[in-house]
């Protein structure tokens, strides 16, 4: 009995000592690191835009360290996204203010062009309607920008649009602004080809694609062609805009339709294709990059019939 009691007492002492060691080990290896992670999360949540609050992995347990590294990556991406969002909000506010004042200036210019239309000069009579249409589009774009600051791009006002006439208007505008390079604009849209779309928004999309193609040729300082074609395919209408330029760089192709990321031209904002893609999605269609290599670039606009 005495021997058994001694063994029982010794076992109790060993168990208590083991329990204390286990408690201290768990507290040091798990509880304290987890509490530190929770504290870091709470500190980061208080000000997620402060990069100094991003967690720095320091756990000795491999599984917990992996969790800290994953959390660090997530917080870094979130901080970057919040900063970009803040910059975009500031940019949007500035653009809205500029658009407001620019609209007023263009409205005044519109009044002067109304008087120019009454001129008897044949050249003025021919060019005045183009000038009026350009200013009207600029005024409408300013109004759209102000609307975008409140919500998003307005829904398209669908109507039957003569695509060939619209493309001819785009080409005429581009021929006035092109440099001395030998750039040929080719319109192969069939006569009487119509699409159900918002004429102003479709004009902006095609004008953007044609302008990008012209600028790509001018930047490469080479002659070439910019071609617009259209055809019916299944239940969709396809409008293609292609050029014989140098093609898009790999970096631009990766983020082609993302605002401020897909700019291929030096000095470009990377907004044009992002806006064009959004406008086409509003029509229930899609804007696709068909190809881009040393032989040129081709975009396709797919719209429902």
Tab-separated table of C-alpha atoms in Angstrom:
chain	number	residue	atom	x	y	z
A	1	UNK	CA	0.000	0.000	0.000
A	2	UNK	CA	2.834	2.421	0.873
A	3	UNK	CA	4.539	1.609	-2.432
A	4	UNK	CA	1.284	2.173	-4.323
A	5	UNK	CA	0.742	5.534	-2.597
A	6	UNK	CA	4.258	6.640	-3.452
A	7	UNK	CA	3.747	5.664	-7.103
A	8	UNK	CA	0.385	7.522	-7.099
A	9	UNK	CA	1.976	10.669	-5.633
A	10	UNK	CA	4.885	10.490	-8.065
A	11	UNK	CA	2.477	10.057	-10.995
A	12	UNK	CA	0.444	13.053	-9.815
A	13	UNK	CA	3.589	15.205	-9.587
A	14	UNK	CA	4.763	14.083	-13.039
A	15	UNK	CA	1.280	14.717	-14.513
A	16	UNK	CA	1.074	18.191	-12.958
A	17	UNK	CA	4.572	19.047	-14.190
A	18	UNK	CA	3.746	17.750	-17.670
A	19	UNK	CA	0.480	19.710	-17.702
A	20	UNK	CA	2.312	22.944	-16.759
A	21	UNK	CA	4.911	22.357	-19.476
A	22	UNK	CA	2.177	21.588	-22.049
A	23	UNK	CA	0.217	24.696	-21.009
A	24	UNK	CA	3.308	26.903	-21.360
A	25	UNK	CA	4.223	25.322	-24.710
A	26	UNK	CA	0.703	25.768	-26.137
A	27	UNK	CA	0.571	29.329	-24.844
A	28	UNK	CA	3.938	30.256	-26.347
A	29	UNK	CA	3.591	28.408	-29.652
A	30	UNK	CA	-0.128	28.899	-30.404
A	31	UNK	CA	-2.101	31.164	-28.083
A	32	UNK	CA	0.275	34.144	-28.071
A	33	UNK	CA	0.871	34.106	-31.878
A	34	UNK	CA	-2.876	33.816	-32.502
A	35	UNK	CA	-3.546	36.727	-30.131
A	36	UNK	CA	-0.872	38.723	-31.951
A	37	UNK	CA	-2.518	37.943	-35.309
A	38	UNK	CA	-5.908	39.006	-33.928
A	39	UNK	CA	-4.335	42.237	-32.628
A	40	UNK	CA	-2.735	42.896	-36.026
A	41	UNK	CA	-6.077	42.305	-37.785
A	42	UNK	CA	-7.850	44.705	-35.433
A	43	UNK	CA	-5.132	47.351	-35.894
A	44	UNK	CA	-5.271	46.951	-39.675
A	45	UNK	CA	-9.068	47.142	-39.681
A	46	UNK	CA	-8.873	50.505	-37.873
A	47	UNK	CA	-6.936	52.016	-40.797
A	48	UNK	CA	-6.572	49.658	-43.783
A	49	UNK	CA	-4.938	52.344	-45.952
A	50	UNK	CA	-1.894	52.520	-43.652
A	51	UNK	CA	0.740	50.179	-45.110
A	52	UNK	CA	2.619	50.164	-41.792
A	53	UNK	CA	-0.234	48.164	-40.243
A	54	UNK	CA	0.139	45.227	-42.622
A	55	UNK	CA	1.055	42.099	-40.662
A	56	UNK	CA	4.666	40.904	-40.687
A	57	UNK	CA	4.899	37.056	-40.450
A	58	UNK	CA	6.930	35.907	-37.437
A	59	UNK	CA	5.311	32.670	-36.196
A	60	UNK	CA	7.621	29.700	-35.652
A	61	UNK	CA	4.895	27.126	-36.368
A	62	UNK	CA	4.928	26.504	-40.139
A	63	UNK	CA	1.134	26.236	-40.518
A	64	UNK	CA	0.534	29.479	-38.588
A	65	UNK	CA	3.274	31.233	-40.535
A	66	UNK	CA	1.603	30.224	-43.816
A	67	UNK	CA	-1.632	31.748	-42.516
A	68	UNK	CA	0.229	34.972	-41.645
A	69	UNK	CA	1.832	35.130	-45.099
A	70	UNK	CA	-1.554	34.631	-46.776
A	71	UNK	CA	-3.021	37.378	-44.578
A	72	UNK	CA	-0.099	39.667	-45.426
A	73	UNK	CA	-0.696	39.160	-49.154
A	74	UNK	CA	-4.423	39.837	-48.743
A	75	UNK	CA	-3.834	43.023	-46.725
A	76	UNK	CA	-1.242	44.283	-49.231
A	77	UNK	CA	-3.646	43.828	-52.149
A	78	UNK	CA	-6.503	45.430	-50.224
A	79	UNK	CA	-4.398	48.462	-49.252
A	80	UNK	CA	-3.314	48.926	-52.856
A	81	UNK	CA	-6.915	48.622	-54.087
A	82	UNK	CA	-8.159	51.153	-51.513
A	83	UNK	CA	-5.479	53.643	-52.500
A	84	UNK	CA	-6.311	53.244	-56.184
A	85	UNK	CA	-10.011	53.614	-55.440
A	86	UNK	CA	-9.329	56.822	-53.544
A	87	UNK	CA	-7.271	58.185	-56.441
A	88	UNK	CA	-10.038	57.254	-58.885
A	89	UNK	CA	-12.608	59.002	-56.692
A	90	UNK	CA	-10.489	62.163	-56.679
A	91	UNK	CA	-9.959	61.886	-60.423
A	92	UNK	CA	-13.696	61.407	-60.970
A	93	UNK	CA	-14.446	64.517	-58.941
A	94	UNK	CA	-11.926	66.535	-60.949
A	95	UNK	CA	-13.243	65.228	-64.277
A	96	UNK	CA	-16.808	66.064	-63.270
A	97	UNK	CA	-15.793	69.655	-62.466
A	98	UNK	CA	-13.894	70.023	-65.739
A	99	UNK	CA	-16.776	68.498	-67.705
A	100	UNK	CA	-19.214	70.916	-66.097
A	101	UNK	CA	-17.225	73.979	-67.175
A	102	UNK	CA	-16.328	72.476	-70.544
A	103	UNK	CA	-20.005	71.825	-71.261
A	104	UNK	CA	-20.749	75.513	-70.717
A	105	UNK	CA	-17.927	76.526	-73.077
A	106	UNK	CA	-19.077	74.077	-75.758
A	107	UNK	CA	-22.658	75.264	-75.433
A	108	UNK	CA	-21.476	78.782	-76.259
A	109	UNK	CA	-19.474	77.421	-79.210
A	110	UNK	CA	-22.592	75.614	-80.368
A	111	UNK	CA	-24.431	78.945	-80.601
A	112	UNK	CA	-21.682	80.356	-82.824
A	113	UNK	CA	-21.750	77.325	-85.135
A	114	UNK	CA	-25.481	77.818	-85.605
A	115	UNK	CA	-24.650	81.204	-87.156
A	116	UNK	CA	-21.809	79.749	-89.228
A	117	UNK	CA	-24.346	77.420	-90.864
A	118	UNK	CA	-26.029	80.474	-92.411
A	119	UNK	CA	-22.862	81.387	-94.357
A	120	UNK	CA	-23.088	81.297	-98.171
A	121	UNK	CA	-19.536	80.020	-98.588
A	122	UNK	CA	-19.713	76.493	-100.156
A	123	UNK	CA	-16.758	75.201	-98.102
A	124	UNK	CA	-18.299	76.520	-94.887
A	125	UNK	CA	-21.670	74.999	-95.811
A	126	UNK	CA	-19.992	71.632	-96.321
A	127	UNK	CA	-17.941	71.696	-93.123
A	128	UNK	CA	-20.397	73.431	-90.759
A	129	UNK	CA	-22.673	70.370	-90.198
A	130	UNK	CA	-19.609	68.301	-89.289
A	131	UNK	CA	-18.524	70.968	-86.811
A	132	UNK	CA	-22.015	71.130	-85.315
A	133	UNK	CA	-22.170	67.349	-84.940
A	134	UNK	CA	-18.729	67.240	-83.289
A	135	UNK	CA	-19.613	69.936	-80.781
A	136	UNK	CA	-22.977	68.290	-80.072
A	137	UNK	CA	-21.217	65.009	-79.348
A	138	UNK	CA	-18.747	66.790	-77.065
A	139	UNK	CA	-21.590	68.448	-75.141
A	140	UNK	CA	-23.392	65.130	-74.791
A	141	UNK	CA	-20.173	63.461	-73.624
A	142	UNK	CA	-19.742	66.120	-70.917
A	143	UNK	CA	-23.319	65.547	-69.776
A	144	UNK	CA	-22.698	61.805	-69.742
A	145	UNK	CA	-19.557	62.313	-67.635
A	146	UNK	CA	-21.544	64.295	-65.084
A	147	UNK	CA	-24.166	61.526	-65.017
A	148	UNK	CA	-21.448	58.903	-64.568
A	149	UNK	CA	-20.299	60.665	-61.384
A	150	UNK	CA	-23.715	59.962	-59.869
A	151	UNK	CA	-24.239	56.393	-61.040
A	152	UNK	CA	-22.825	54.691	-64.116
A	153	UNK	CA	-22.875	54.962	-67.885
A	154	UNK	CA	-26.514	55.645	-68.867
A	155	UNK	CA	-28.484	52.877	-70.547
A	156	UNK	CA	-28.331	53.045	-74.351
A	157	UNK	CA	-31.288	54.510	-76.262
A	158	UNK	CA	-31.700	51.831	-78.905
A	159	UNK	CA	-32.650	52.788	-82.440
A	160	UNK	CA	-31.985	51.601	-85.988
A	161	UNK	CA	-28.573	53.026	-86.934
A	162	UNK	CA	-27.190	53.118	-90.471
A	163	UNK	CA	-23.735	51.715	-89.781
A	164	UNK	CA	-22.158	52.802	-93.079
A	165	UNK	CA	-23.086	56.450	-92.532
A	166	UNK	CA	-21.773	56.305	-88.964
A	167	UNK	CA	-18.450	54.796	-90.096
A	168	UNK	CA	-18.113	57.464	-92.810
A	169	UNK	CA	-18.556	60.163	-90.129
A	170	UNK	CA	-15.823	58.529	-88.034
A	171	UNK	CA	-13.449	58.324	-91.006
A	172	UNK	CA	-14.029	61.960	-91.973
A	173	UNK	CA	-13.187	63.084	-88.429
A	174	UNK	CA	-10.026	60.940	-88.343
A	175	UNK	CA	-8.843	62.147	-91.751
A	176	UNK	CA	-8.892	65.717	-90.427
A	177	UNK	CA	-6.666	64.853	-87.448
A	178	UNK	CA	-4.224	62.395	-89.029
A	179	UNK	CA	-0.600	63.323	-89.634
A	180	UNK	CA	1.187	63.271	-92.970
A	181	UNK	CA	1.618	59.487	-92.930
A	182	UNK	CA	0.044	57.394	-95.671
A	183	UNK	CA	-2.876	55.893	-93.774
A	184	UNK	CA	-5.793	54.573	-95.823
A	185	UNK	CA	-9.256	54.261	-94.283
A	186	UNK	CA	-11.306	51.466	-95.845
A	187	UNK	CA	-15.042	51.064	-95.263
A	188	UNK	CA	-16.410	47.697	-96.432
A	189	UNK	CA	-19.711	47.896	-94.543
A	190	UNK	CA	-22.527	46.876	-96.929
A	191	UNK	CA	-24.920	49.579	-98.092
A	192	UNK	CA	-28.027	49.786	-95.887
A	193	UNK	CA	-26.459	47.694	-93.096
A	194	UNK	CA	-28.282	48.692	-89.909
A	195	UNK	CA	-27.746	47.823	-86.253
A	196	UNK	CA	-30.023	48.358	-83.292
A	197	UNK	CA	-27.928	50.518	-80.998
A	198	UNK	CA	-27.447	53.917	-79.403
A	199	UNK	CA	-25.911	55.957	-82.240
A	200	UNK	CA	-23.868	58.233	-79.962
A	201	UNK	CA	-22.432	55.383	-77.894
A	202	UNK	CA	-21.675	53.251	-80.963
A	203	UNK	CA	-19.977	56.259	-82.569
A	204	UNK	CA	-17.771	56.627	-79.470
A	205	UNK	CA	-16.801	52.944	-79.566
A	206	UNK	CA	-15.935	52.795	-83.282
A	207	UNK	CA	-14.241	56.212	-83.163
A	208	UNK	CA	-12.091	55.026	-80.253
A	209	UNK	CA	-11.030	51.841	-82.053
A	210	UNK	CA	-10.289	53.661	-85.328
A	211	UNK	CA	-8.340	56.387	-83.521
A	212	UNK	CA	-6.276	53.785	-81.651
A	213	UNK	CA	-5.480	52.073	-84.956
A	214	UNK	CA	-4.460	55.367	-86.596
A	215	UNK	CA	-2.285	56.362	-83.651
A	216	UNK	CA	-0.613	52.939	-83.612
A	217	UNK	CA	0.392	53.394	-87.277
A	218	UNK	CA	1.551	56.967	-86.674
A	219	UNK	CA	3.591	55.936	-83.616
A	220	UNK	CA	5.316	53.245	-85.675
A	221	UNK	CA	5.857	55.841	-88.455
A	222	UNK	CA	4.605	53.506	-91.119
A	223	UNK	CA	1.925	53.554	-93.779
A	224	UNK	CA	-0.976	51.147	-93.542
A	225	UNK	CA	-4.697	50.539	-93.559
A	226	UNK	CA	-7.514	50.938	-91.076
A	227	UNK	CA	-10.497	48.846	-92.118
A	228	UNK	CA	-14.062	48.600	-90.781
A	229	UNK	CA	-16.253	45.708	-91.889
A	230	UNK	CA	-19.576	44.221	-90.786
A	231	UNK	CA	-21.416	40.942	-91.220
A	232	UNK	CA	-24.220	38.848	-89.773
A	233	UNK	CA	-23.208	35.780	-87.768
A	234	UNK	CA	-25.771	33.456	-86.171
A	235	UNK	CA	-27.885	35.603	-83.860
A	236	UNK	CA	-25.281	38.360	-83.641
A	237	UNK	CA	-24.017	41.220	-85.782
A	238	UNK	CA	-20.244	41.520	-85.986
A	239	UNK	CA	-18.398	44.779	-86.637
A	240	UNK	CA	-14.643	44.427	-87.076
A	241	UNK	CA	-12.063	47.211	-86.831
A	242	UNK	CA	-8.615	46.150	-87.996
A	243	UNK	CA	-5.308	47.728	-88.931
A	244	UNK	CA	-1.961	46.729	-90.391
A	245	UNK	CA	0.036	48.266	-87.553
A	246	UNK	CA	2.749	46.799	-85.336
A	247	UNK	CA	0.344	45.054	-82.928
A	248	UNK	CA	-0.204	45.524	-79.213
A	249	UNK	CA	2.563	44.907	-76.668
A	250	UNK	CA	2.161	41.905	-74.375
A	251	UNK	CA	1.702	44.096	-71.290
A	252	UNK	CA	-1.212	45.962	-72.902
A	253	UNK	CA	-2.934	42.724	-73.975
A	254	UNK	CA	-2.988	41.387	-70.396
A	255	UNK	CA	-5.049	44.305	-69.035
A	256	UNK	CA	-6.608	45.513	-72.277
A	257	UNK	CA	-10.097	46.381	-71.009
A	258	UNK	CA	-9.085	47.558	-67.517
A	259	UNK	CA	-9.171	51.293	-66.799
A	260	UNK	CA	-5.718	52.903	-66.385
A	261	UNK	CA	-3.976	49.591	-67.107
A	262	UNK	CA	-4.491	48.743	-70.772
A	263	UNK	CA	-2.896	51.792	-72.393
A	264	UNK	CA	-0.678	50.726	-75.286
A	265	UNK	CA	0.422	54.203	-76.415
A	266	UNK	CA	2.883	56.334	-74.491
A	267	UNK	CA	0.906	59.126	-72.848
A	268	UNK	CA	-2.393	57.249	-73.173
A	269	UNK	CA	-4.688	56.952	-70.167
A	270	UNK	CA	-5.818	53.387	-70.768
A	271	UNK	CA	-9.457	54.479	-70.510
A	272	UNK	CA	-10.653	54.259	-74.113
A	273	UNK	CA	-11.015	50.499	-74.447
A	274	UNK	CA	-12.394	50.160	-70.916
A	275	UNK	CA	-15.152	52.666	-71.762
A	276	UNK	CA	-15.801	51.049	-75.154
A	277	UNK	CA	-16.132	47.599	-73.589
A	278	UNK	CA	-18.574	48.932	-70.985
A	279	UNK	CA	-20.707	50.646	-73.643
A	280	UNK	CA	-20.937	47.459	-75.724
A	281	UNK	CA	-21.839	45.385	-72.651
A	282	UNK	CA	-24.669	47.867	-72.079
A	283	UNK	CA	-25.995	46.845	-75.499
A	284	UNK	CA	-25.942	43.175	-74.510
A	285	UNK	CA	-22.879	42.527	-76.660
A	286	UNK	CA	-19.133	42.182	-76.195
A	287	UNK	CA	-15.905	43.722	-77.445
A	288	UNK	CA	-13.207	41.179	-78.291
A	289	UNK	CA	-9.584	41.288	-79.351
A	290	UNK	CA	-9.455	38.825	-82.252
A	291	UNK	CA	-5.732	39.037	-82.968
A	292	UNK	CA	-2.698	41.246	-82.451
A	293	UNK	CA	0.691	40.467	-83.967
A	294	UNK	CA	3.313	41.983	-86.232
A	295	UNK	CA	0.760	41.967	-89.091
A	296	UNK	CA	-1.722	44.163	-87.250
A	297	UNK	CA	-4.554	44.211	-84.738
A	298	UNK	CA	-8.241	43.334	-85.109
A	299	UNK	CA	-11.107	44.027	-82.727
A	300	UNK	CA	-14.630	42.636	-83.085
A	301	UNK	CA	-17.817	44.199	-81.742
A	302	UNK	CA	-20.574	41.613	-81.329
A	303	UNK	CA	-24.118	42.966	-80.953
A	304	UNK	CA	-27.478	41.170	-80.767
A	305	UNK	CA	-29.618	41.411	-83.882
